[in-house]
Structure formats: C-alpha cells, structure tokens
Tab-separated table of C-alpha atoms and ligand atoms in Angstrom:
chain	number	residue	atom	x	y	z
V	52	MET	CA	-9.861	-18.869	3.016
V	53	ASN	CA	-10.970	-17.741	6.534
V	54	VAL	CA	-8.399	-17.641	9.660
V	55	TYR	CA	-8.667	-21.228	10.670
V	56	ASP	CA	-7.506	-22.381	6.995
V	57	ALA	CA	-4.464	-19.551	7.326
V	58	ILE	CA	-3.500	-20.990	10.497
V	59	ASN	CA	-3.338	-24.282	9.119
V	60	ARG	CA	-1.550	-23.559	6.111
V	61	PRO	CA	2.200	-23.612	7.023
V	62	SER	CA	3.438	-21.627	4.129
V	63	ILE	CA	2.105	-18.293	5.578
V	64	LYS	CA	3.833	-18.732	8.556
V	65	GLU	CA	6.688	-20.054	7.136
V	66	GLY	CA	6.744	-17.294	4.783
V	67	ILE	CA	6.167	-14.471	7.609
V	68	LEU	CA	9.003	-15.743	9.625
V	69	ARG	CA	11.360	-16.217	6.734
V	70	SER	CA	10.781	-12.412	5.871
V	71	LEU	CA	11.257	-11.485	9.611
V	72	ARG	CA	14.646	-12.946	10.066
V	73	ASN	CA	15.865	-11.701	6.799
V	74	LEU	CA	14.438	-8.114	7.586
V	75	SER	CA	14.949	-7.828	11.292
V	76	ASP	CA	18.447	-7.428	11.726
V	77	ALA	CA	18.465	-4.697	8.597
V	78	VAL	CA	15.505	-2.577	10.488
V	79	ARG	CA	18.083	-2.578	13.560
V	80	LYS	CA	20.971	-1.567	11.362
V	81	ASN	CA	18.995	1.095	9.974
V	82	ILE	CA	18.358	2.189	13.208
V	83	GLU	CA	21.753	2.135	14.567
V	84	ASN	CA	23.363	3.842	11.880
V	85	HIS	CA	21.022	6.387	11.201
V	86	PRO	CA	19.325	7.363	14.387
V	87	TYR	CA	17.877	10.506	13.098
V	88	LEU	CA	15.399	8.287	11.450
V	89	PHE	CA	13.227	8.443	14.652
V	90	ASP	CA	13.515	12.421	14.272
V	91	PHE	CA	11.866	11.696	10.881
V	92	ALA	CA	9.236	9.708	12.120
V	93	ASP	CA	8.159	12.264	14.960
V	94	GLU	CA	7.966	15.125	12.293
V	95	VAL	CA	6.426	12.860	9.740
V	96	LYS	CA	3.628	11.919	12.190
V	97	LYS	CA	3.021	15.540	13.359
V	98	ALA	CA	2.709	16.839	9.901
V	99	ARG	CA	0.336	13.886	8.946
V	100	LEU	CA	-1.874	14.673	11.829
V	101	ASP	CA	-1.938	18.709	11.447
V	102	VAL	CA	-2.947	17.938	7.785
V	103	ALA	CA	-5.569	15.637	8.961
V	104	GLU	CA	-6.996	18.434	11.349
V	105	ASN	CA	-7.376	20.666	8.433
V	106	TYR	CA	-8.015	18.150	5.249
V	107	ASP	CA	-10.021	20.590	3.317
V	108	TYR	CA	-7.267	23.493	3.386
V	109	TRP	CA	-4.471	20.966	2.235
V	110	ILE	CA	-6.811	19.189	-0.418
V	111	ASP	CA	-7.666	22.209	-1.905
V	112	LYS	CA	-3.998	23.543	-1.910
V	113	ALA	CA	-3.249	20.212	-3.685
V	114	VAL	CA	-5.650	20.664	-6.259
V	115	ARG	CA	-4.303	24.267	-6.865
V	116	THR	CA	-0.721	22.984	-7.021
V	117	LEU	CA	-1.387	19.629	-9.483
V	118	GLU	CA	-3.505	21.903	-11.530
V	119	GLU	CA	-1.151	24.487	-12.010
V	120	LYS	CA	1.050	21.940	-13.697
V	121	GLY	CA	-1.138	20.935	-15.808
V	122	VAL	CA	-2.757	17.881	-14.120
V	123	GLN	CA	-6.343	16.754	-14.222
V	124	VAL	CA	-7.420	16.111	-10.627
V	125	HIS	CA	-10.561	14.170	-9.398
V	126	GLN	CA	-11.707	14.033	-6.074
V	127	ALA	CA	-13.517	10.656	-4.855
V	128	ARG	CA	-15.432	10.607	-1.479
V	129	ASN	CA	-15.241	6.803	-1.423
V	130	ALA	CA	-14.325	3.602	-3.503
V	131	ASP	CA	-17.024	3.515	-5.746
V	132	GLU	CA	-16.414	7.219	-6.712
V	133	ALA	CA	-13.049	6.457	-7.192
V	134	ARG	CA	-13.298	3.243	-9.404
V	135	LYS	CA	-15.467	5.011	-11.598
V	136	ILE	CA	-13.692	8.043	-12.061
V	137	ALA	CA	-10.648	5.789	-13.042
V	138	GLY	CA	-12.887	3.603	-15.313
V	139	GLU	CA	-13.695	6.725	-17.003
V	140	ILE	CA	-10.210	7.643	-17.942
V	141	VAL	CA	-9.004	4.145	-18.863
V	142	GLY	CA	-11.991	3.465	-21.066
V	143	GLU	CA	-12.308	-0.135	-22.514
V	144	GLY	CA	-10.312	-2.219	-24.334
V	145	LYS	CA	-6.772	-0.925	-23.292
V	146	THR	CA	-3.778	-2.157	-21.813
V	147	VAL	CA	-2.986	-0.924	-18.382
V	148	VAL	CA	0.177	-1.508	-16.086
V	149	LYS	CA	-0.001	-0.917	-12.696
V	150	ALA	CA	2.216	-0.422	-9.578
V	151	LYS	CA	1.632	-2.105	-6.684
V	152	SER	CA	-0.735	-0.048	-4.347
V	153	MET	CA	-2.845	-0.612	-1.378
V	154	VAL	CA	-5.285	2.397	-2.058
V	155	SER	CA	-5.807	0.484	-5.352
V	156	GLU	CA	-6.382	-2.852	-3.498
V	157	GLU	CA	-8.765	-1.174	-1.409
V	158	ILE	CA	-11.015	-0.033	-4.229
V	159	HIS	CA	-10.385	-3.006	-6.194
V	160	LEU	CA	-9.741	-1.065	-9.107
V	161	ARG	CA	-7.846	-4.142	-11.147
V	162	GLU	CA	-11.070	-6.415	-11.045
V	163	TYR	CA	-13.116	-3.081	-12.269
V	164	LEU	CA	-11.190	-2.095	-14.521
V	165	GLU	CA	-10.820	-5.695	-15.972
V	166	LYS	CA	-14.559	-6.202	-16.096
V	167	LEU	CA	-14.726	-3.068	-18.357
V	168	GLY	CA	-12.722	-5.115	-21.104
V	169	ASN	CA	-9.339	-3.728	-20.305
V	170	GLU	CA	-6.117	-6.056	-19.920
V	171	VAL	CA	-4.665	-4.695	-16.374
V	172	TRP	CA	-1.142	-6.128	-15.273
V	173	GLU	CA	0.225	-5.506	-12.014
V	174	THR	CA	3.995	-4.981	-12.526
V	175	ASP	CA	5.536	-5.798	-9.294
V	176	LEU	CA	6.550	-9.131	-9.246
V	177	GLY	CA	5.033	-10.219	-6.005
V	178	GLU	CA	1.758	-8.794	-6.732
V	179	LEU	CA	2.051	-10.352	-10.297
V	180	ILE	CA	2.154	-13.879	-8.749
V	181	VAL	CA	-0.812	-12.798	-6.460
V	182	GLN	CA	-2.859	-11.502	-9.513
V	183	LEU	CA	-2.010	-14.992	-11.622
V	184	ALA	CA	-2.756	-16.983	-8.576
V	185	GLY	CA	-5.871	-14.920	-7.783
V	186	ASP	CA	-5.362	-14.384	-4.199
V	187	LYS	CA	-4.980	-11.951	-1.735
V	188	PRO	CA	-1.791	-9.858	-1.002
V	189	MET	CA	-0.276	-11.621	2.217
V	190	HIS	CA	1.624	-8.293	3.348
V	191	MET	CA	1.765	-4.977	2.079
V	192	VAL	CA	5.659	-4.607	1.022
V	193	ILE	CA	5.687	-8.340	0.345
V	194	PRO	CA	2.563	-9.730	-1.096
V	195	ALA	CA	3.621	-13.301	-2.097
V	196	LEU	CA	5.663	-14.074	0.797
V	197	HIS	CA	3.386	-17.392	1.243
V	198	TYR	CA	4.677	-18.832	-1.896
V	199	SER	CA	7.492	-21.634	-2.244
V	200	GLU	CA	9.748	-20.958	-5.422
V	201	GLU	CA	8.174	-24.372	-6.773
V	202	GLU	CA	4.733	-22.615	-6.341
V	203	VAL	CA	5.723	-19.462	-7.917
V	204	GLY	CA	7.043	-21.247	-10.875
V	205	ARG	CA	3.839	-23.234	-11.274
V	206	ILE	CA	1.621	-19.992	-11.269
V	207	LEU	CA	4.118	-18.152	-13.700
V	208	GLN	CA	3.900	-20.750	-16.454
V	209	LYS	CA	0.174	-19.377	-16.971
V	210	ILE	CA	2.127	-16.428	-18.723
V	211	GLY	CA	4.374	-18.710	-20.468
V	212	VAL	CA	7.454	-17.906	-17.801
V	213	LYS	CA	9.283	-20.586	-17.179
V	214	GLY	CA	12.990	-20.915	-14.959
V	215	LYS	CA	14.805	-23.498	-13.053
V	216	ASN	CA	15.259	-20.912	-10.027
V	217	ALA	CA	14.073	-17.637	-8.864
V	218	GLU	CA	16.331	-15.715	-10.726
V	219	GLU	CA	15.470	-17.240	-13.920
V	220	MET	CA	12.126	-16.806	-13.368
V	221	ALA	CA	12.439	-13.144	-12.372
V	222	ARG	CA	14.227	-12.709	-15.782
V	223	GLY	CA	11.349	-14.365	-17.988
V	224	VAL	CA	8.780	-12.062	-16.078
V	225	ARG	CA	10.943	-8.804	-16.652
V	226	LYS	CA	10.864	-9.950	-20.705
V	227	PHE	CA	7.209	-10.512	-20.254
V	228	MET	CA	6.644	-7.312	-18.556
V	229	ARG	CA	8.985	-5.046	-20.835
V	230	LYS	CA	6.464	-5.708	-23.669
V	231	LYS	CA	3.411	-5.040	-21.666
V	232	PHE	CA	5.348	-1.837	-20.531
V	233	LEU	CA	5.679	-0.960	-24.335
V	234	GLU	CA	2.262	-1.799	-25.486
V	235	ALA	CA	0.517	0.049	-22.492
V	236	ASP	CA	-1.971	3.062	-22.890
V	237	VAL	CA	-2.443	3.664	-19.362
V	238	GLY	CA	-0.084	3.463	-16.280
V	239	ILE	CA	-1.515	3.570	-12.498
V	240	SER	CA	0.508	4.429	-9.541
V	241	GLY	CA	-0.430	4.730	-5.758
V	242	CYS	CA	1.558	7.399	-3.876
V	243	ASN	CA	3.897	7.119	-1.110
V	244	ALA	CA	3.775	10.217	0.224
V	245	PHE	CA	2.489	13.470	-1.713
V	246	SER	CA	3.994	16.991	-1.620
V	247	ALA	CA	1.157	20.021	-1.463
V	248	GLU	CA	4.312	22.047	-2.107
V	249	THR	CA	4.911	21.015	-5.083
V	250	GLY	CA	2.195	18.347	-6.399
V	251	ARG	CA	5.019	15.932	-6.547
V	252	ILE	CA	4.417	12.160	-5.985
V	253	PHE	CA	6.865	10.162	-4.062
V	254	LEU	CA	7.355	6.226	-4.724
V	255	ILE	CA	9.532	3.739	-3.618
V	256	GLU	CA	10.173	0.755	-5.108
V	257	ASN	CA	13.516	-1.877	-5.669
V	258	GLU	CA	12.243	-3.529	-9.112
V	259	GLY	CA	12.124	-0.318	-11.517
V	260	ASN	CA	8.845	-1.344	-12.600
V	261	ILE	CA	7.155	1.686	-11.250
V	262	ARG	CA	9.191	4.191	-13.188
V	263	LEU	CA	8.338	2.306	-16.298
V	264	SER	CA	4.808	2.291	-15.398
V	265	THR	CA	4.720	5.617	-14.713
V	266	SER	CA	6.516	7.114	-17.536
V	267	LEU	CA	5.982	5.370	-20.522
V	268	PRO	CA	2.190	4.975	-21.131
V	269	GLU	CA	0.611	8.024	-22.880
V	270	THR	CA	-1.672	8.436	-19.797
V	271	TYR	CA	-0.741	8.124	-16.081
V	272	ILE	CA	-3.204	7.909	-13.449
V	273	ALA	CA	-2.016	8.432	-9.694
V	274	LEU	CA	-3.917	7.561	-6.955
V	275	ILE	CA	-3.338	9.711	-3.918
V	276	SER	CA	-5.072	8.678	-0.790
V	277	ILE	CA	-5.665	12.391	1.264
V	278	ASP	CA	-3.357	10.575	4.557
V	279	LYS	CA	-0.603	10.792	1.807
V	280	ILE	CA	-0.759	14.451	1.695
V	281	LEU	CA	2.237	16.220	3.278
V	282	PRO	CA	2.984	20.252	3.356
V	283	SER	CA	6.323	19.837	1.726
V	284	ASP	CA	8.881	18.239	-0.584
V	285	GLU	CA	11.029	17.669	2.521
V	286	LEU	CA	8.568	16.197	4.631
V	287	ALA	CA	7.590	13.860	1.841
V	288	LEU	CA	11.057	12.600	1.626
V	289	LYS	CA	11.114	11.940	5.151
V	290	SER	CA	8.007	10.006	5.157
V	291	VAL	CA	9.530	7.425	2.384
V	292	LEU	CA	12.641	7.362	3.887
V	293	VAL	CA	11.051	6.231	7.348
V	294	GLN	CA	8.907	3.759	5.487
V	295	SER	CA	11.637	2.152	3.611
V	296	ALA	CA	13.946	1.875	6.605
V	297	PHE	CA	11.476	0.473	8.754
V	298	PHE	CA	10.294	-2.475	6.569
V	299	GLY	CA	14.208	-2.882	6.169
V	300	THR	CA	15.668	-1.325	3.058
V	301	PHE	CA	17.415	2.053	3.467
V	302	PRO	CA	18.088	3.516	1.401
V	303	PRO	CA	15.361	1.884	-0.984
V	304	ALA	CA	16.805	0.923	-4.396
V	305	TYR	CA	14.799	3.547	-6.291
V	306	ILE	CA	12.744	6.543	-5.067
V	307	ASN	CA	10.611	8.117	-8.201
V	308	ILE	CA	9.312	11.529	-7.556
V	309	ASN	CA	6.823	11.898	-10.190
V	310	GLU	CA	5.213	15.198	-12.008
V	311	LYS	CA	3.779	15.961	-15.136
V	312	ALA	CA	6.195	15.232	-18.329
V	313	THR	CA	5.298	17.599	-20.662
V	314	GLU	CA	3.794	15.178	-23.356
V	315	GLN	CA	1.855	13.076	-21.144
V	316	ILE	CA	-1.509	13.250	-20.078
V	317	MET	CA	-1.692	13.090	-16.086
V	318	HIS	CA	-4.425	12.604	-13.964
V	319	ALA	CA	-4.484	12.327	-9.903
V	320	ILE	CA	-7.597	10.968	-8.332
V	321	LEU	CA	-7.347	12.230	-4.513
V	322	ILE	CA	-9.312	9.432	-2.526
V	323	ASP	CA	-10.712	9.857	0.872
V	324	ASN	CA	-12.739	6.810	1.399
V	325	GLY	CA	-13.389	7.466	5.134
V	326	ARG	CA	-10.159	9.424	6.059
V	327	LYS	CA	-11.505	12.700	6.546
V	328	ASN	CA	-14.184	11.647	9.423
V	329	THR	CA	-12.877	8.896	11.026
V	330	PRO	CA	-12.537	8.868	14.665
V	331	TYR	CA	-9.161	6.752	14.390
V	332	ARG	CA	-7.277	9.971	13.228
V	333	GLU	CA	-3.881	8.541	14.429
V	334	GLN	CA	-4.012	5.502	12.259
V	335	LEU	CA	-3.458	8.294	9.173
V	336	SER	CA	-0.202	8.773	10.381
V	337	CYS	CA	0.751	5.093	9.353
V	338	VAL	CA	3.318	5.224	6.631
V	339	LYS	CA	2.503	1.316	5.899
V	340	CYS	CA	5.716	-0.164	6.520
V	341	GLY	CA	4.462	-3.258	7.283
V	342	ARG	CA	6.708	-3.812	10.567
V	343	CYS	CA	3.696	-4.186	13.090
V	344	GLN	CA	2.263	-7.328	10.906
V	345	LEU	CA	5.661	-9.078	10.984
V	346	GLU	CA	6.110	-8.561	14.395
V	347	CYS	CA	2.816	-9.432	15.385
V	348	PRO	CA	2.067	-13.216	16.953
V	349	VAL	CA	-1.140	-13.682	15.612
V	350	PHE	CA	0.001	-12.064	11.922
V	351	GLN	CA	2.844	-14.718	12.397
V	352	LEU	CA	0.283	-17.655	12.426
V	353	ALA	CA	-2.498	-16.024	9.833
V	354	GLY	CA	-1.207	-13.473	8.047
V	355	ASN	CA	-3.043	-11.048	6.047
V	356	ILE	CA	-6.164	-13.441	6.566
V	357	TRP	CA	-6.297	-12.072	10.103
V	358	GLY	CA	-8.089	-8.495	8.917
V	359	GLY	CA	-10.510	-7.007	7.034
V	360	ASP	CA	-11.384	-7.035	3.121
V	361	VAL	CA	-7.754	-5.322	2.317
V	362	TYR	CA	-5.559	-4.700	5.467
V	363	GLY	CA	-4.585	-7.391	7.701
V	364	GLY	CA	-2.516	-7.206	10.927
V	365	PRO	CA	-2.757	-4.581	13.641
V	366	MET	CA	-2.627	-1.893	11.232
V	367	GLY	CA	-5.230	-3.592	9.476
V	368	MET	CA	-7.772	-3.317	11.957
V	369	GLY	CA	-7.247	0.370	11.940
V	370	TRP	CA	-6.975	0.785	8.175
V	371	SER	CA	-10.312	-1.174	8.042
V	372	ALA	CA	-12.094	0.514	10.596
V	373	VAL	CA	-10.984	3.654	8.770
V	374	THR	CA	-12.109	2.503	5.232
V	375	GLY	CA	-15.582	1.351	6.745
V	376	GLU	CA	-14.997	-1.990	7.649
V	377	MET	CA	-15.160	-3.343	11.411
V	378	VAL	CA	-13.350	-6.560	11.525
V	379	GLU	CA	-14.675	-8.840	14.292
V	380	LEU	CA	-11.943	-10.758	14.217
V	381	CYS	CA	-10.039	-7.920	16.181
V	382	PHE	CA	-11.012	-10.197	19.287
V	383	LEU	CA	-8.170	-12.757	18.473
V	384	SER	CA	-5.558	-9.994	19.293
V	385	THR	CA	-3.385	-10.512	22.270
V	386	LEU	CA	-3.227	-7.039	23.029
V	387	CYS	CA	0.459	-7.749	23.522
V	388	GLY	CA	1.758	-4.035	22.319
V	389	LYS	CA	4.671	-5.476	20.052
V	390	CYS	CA	2.591	-3.669	17.295
V	391	MET	CA	3.258	-0.218	19.105
V	392	GLU	CA	6.631	-1.107	20.312
V	393	VAL	CA	7.722	-1.694	16.682
V	394	CYS	CA	6.122	1.191	14.875
V	395	PRO	CA	8.100	3.974	13.864
V	396	MET	CA	4.676	6.361	14.523
V	397	SER	CA	4.208	4.673	17.850
V	398	ILE	CA	0.430	4.249	16.792
V	399	ASP	CA	-1.758	2.845	19.459
V	400	MET	CA	-2.898	-0.007	17.757
V	401	PRO	CA	-3.749	-1.765	21.004
V	402	GLY	CA	-5.533	1.082	22.210
V	403	ILE	CA	-7.329	1.145	18.654
V	404	ILE	CA	-8.165	-2.570	18.835
V	405	ARG	CA	-9.833	-1.928	22.325
V	406	SER	CA	-12.013	0.796	21.029
V	407	LEU	CA	-13.234	-1.345	18.081
V	408	ARG	CA	-13.989	-4.317	20.483
V	409	LYS	CA	-16.250	-1.864	22.602
V	410	ARG	CA	-18.168	-0.642	19.127
V	411	ILE	CA	-18.753	-3.877	17.971
V	412	LEU	CA	-20.057	-5.250	21.328
V	413	GLU	CA	-22.287	-1.878	21.559
V	414	GLN	CA	-23.524	-2.635	17.932
V	415	ASP	CA	-24.301	-6.351	18.753
V	416	ILE	CA	-26.422	-5.104	21.738
V	417	ARG	CA	-28.407	-2.751	19.624
V	418	GLN	CA	-29.199	-5.010	17.282
V	419	GLN	CA	-30.400	-7.556	19.979
G	164	SF4	S1	1.247	1.163	12.166
G	164	SF4	FE1	3.096	1.577	12.002
G	164	SF4	S2	4.382	-0.330	11.903
G	164	SF4	FE2	2.460	-0.663	10.938
G	164	SF4	S3	2.616	-0.405	9.000
G	164	SF4	FE3	1.785	1.580	10.156
G	164	SF4	S4	3.894	2.448	10.103
G	164	SF4	FE4	4.154	0.642	10.285
C-alpha cells in the first residue's frame, strides 16, 4: 500500500481519530493530575542525551552489569548482525513467543526467524492481528487500530478463534496463546527502558502477555536498542511512566522489571543500528509514546504508511533517518508543529523534517 492508497482507505483515518478521541482526554487528565510528569520528561530527556554523548562508556557499563548477573550479552552494529545473533540463539524448529517490540520490527526479526523454520507468535493482541493479516503495524502502541471488529473476526478465524464480539474474540485468543506460552522454547521482548545501574529491563504492557513471554520459556532474549540505556533504575522508571502517561494510560496496567531468573538462560542483544553516529541525536530522547503520530494531521490521513519501512508519522521521519532510511515522503509534512507541541520530550520534529528535506535535495543534485 502506498500513501495515496492509505489516504483512500477510510478505516485508517477512522481508527486513528477513534484512538485520538479515546486517548486525548486521558492524556490531558494524566498531565493535570500529575504535573510532575513534565519534570520526569525533562530529566529523562537530559539523561538520554547525556548517555548518547558517551555511548561507549554506557554500553561498557551495561555489558558489565548484565554479565555480572549471568546474562549472555551480544552487541549488534546493525539490523543484519542483530538478526543473525538472534537466529543463532533460537536455532531451527523452535516455538517462539514474542512481545510487541518496535526494534524487532526494525530488524525484521519475526520474518527472519520464520525463514529459519521456527514457529513465531506475536503475543500482543493487536500485533497478532497484524501478523495474521500480513500487514504493517499502523501505530506503535495500537498496531491494529485500522481494523473493524468484523475484519478482526475474519482474521482471527485463521487460528480458529471465533467470537460474536471483541470480548469473546479476546477470550479465544487468550486461550490459544496460553498453549503457545507453555509450548514455547524461546521468549523475545524489546525494552522500554534499561538501567545500566542494575541491568534491569523495564517493560510496560496492559495485557499480561509480556510477563508470560519473558518468564515461561527456558530461554529469554531481550532486544535493547542503545537509546534505551539510562544510568539508573529511577530514570528507567520515570521513562516508562512518561511513555505510558503521554500515550494515555497512567499508571500502566503492568510494569515488568526483568532481570535474569535463576534457571532461565537469558541473552541481551544491544543494538546500535545507526544510533551512535546519527546527526539526529535529539530523536534518541523519544520514548515512543506515539502521541505525535495521533495528533499529526498528515498521519491522521495516511497512518503509518506515511513513513519509512517501519517508523511512520512525525517521529518516524527522524527514526527512519537514524536507522539509515531517508523518507522522501517527509515533503508531505505540513510543518504545523503540532508534533513538537504535544511531545513530552519537546523534540523539534519540524526541524528534523526540514533538515531531511535539505539532505534529500542535496542528494538529488549530486546524483544529477
Ligand atoms: S517524538 Fe515525542 S510524541 Fe512522538 S513518539 Fe517520541 S516522545 Fe512521543
């Protein structure tokens, strides 16, 4: 689907506006009732950018802390290395349960593990719908917002789940997924924030699937993109609180704080993929709350199709550039500045988009 197809698919616009209506009030209330969240956001932004100034030091510290706890640590310079490391750990013919993770999308991990002959299941309901539909997540936090209840019903029939309404279908998926959790050899998660102080991995969720994916299988792989490294538990906790509050749920239903369980084999893959040397350093302070996407007038028309291979919307222009993709569709931005206005980290996304436009034009001139 290209951006023009997306604009002509009303379910995308309807899904985004429905989510915006449901979540805007919640974000407003979160901010009104907990004004200290702005201070948390400022602290987290400063810490992330300080870490980014000295990634080598913080990566070393993260490696040492994790290894002291018995975690097997791997470092990946790019998506290809990250996929291969994960593939070697998983092997072939395994059952893998996966938590929703943007960095796993970034490295196309599920598809790679499937090609190796593994059975891989997304365990987040929205992400499972997207997997079964062979689609791309339409929003970072609400990946299946563009599907109606009826469409979801048709999609879930592929795994034998039937139901007259959303509740019945969710119950059916829970039952289906519980068997997969028990069968799984390997569990994979991303990381919402990582504490270099203790080696703890902070993950937020509202379905309870992450704690099952990461605790039940004999082997657990945590994918940690280096922008998630923070110096302390306190900052990691503040980061996930800001992320969930500005998405619209506060406090989050579950905060998982993962470290190596005695019996479990645990691997951590620290992934750079463009972060260390990016000129768009401010983007690294993004907590991926998805607020800028829902509030953006262009995203409201075209959803995540307005973006790069993985990341879309205003934040997606910056993240795509960080991970090595210059999105020419950045010329469709209105530069209205709404994204920066609603961003808890006040990231200058219009500034990033203007800089991208300049670079794309310069590239064009060089190629002529
Ligand atoms: S750029 Fe800001 S608003 Fe957008 S996802 Fe990141 S933190 Fe949230």
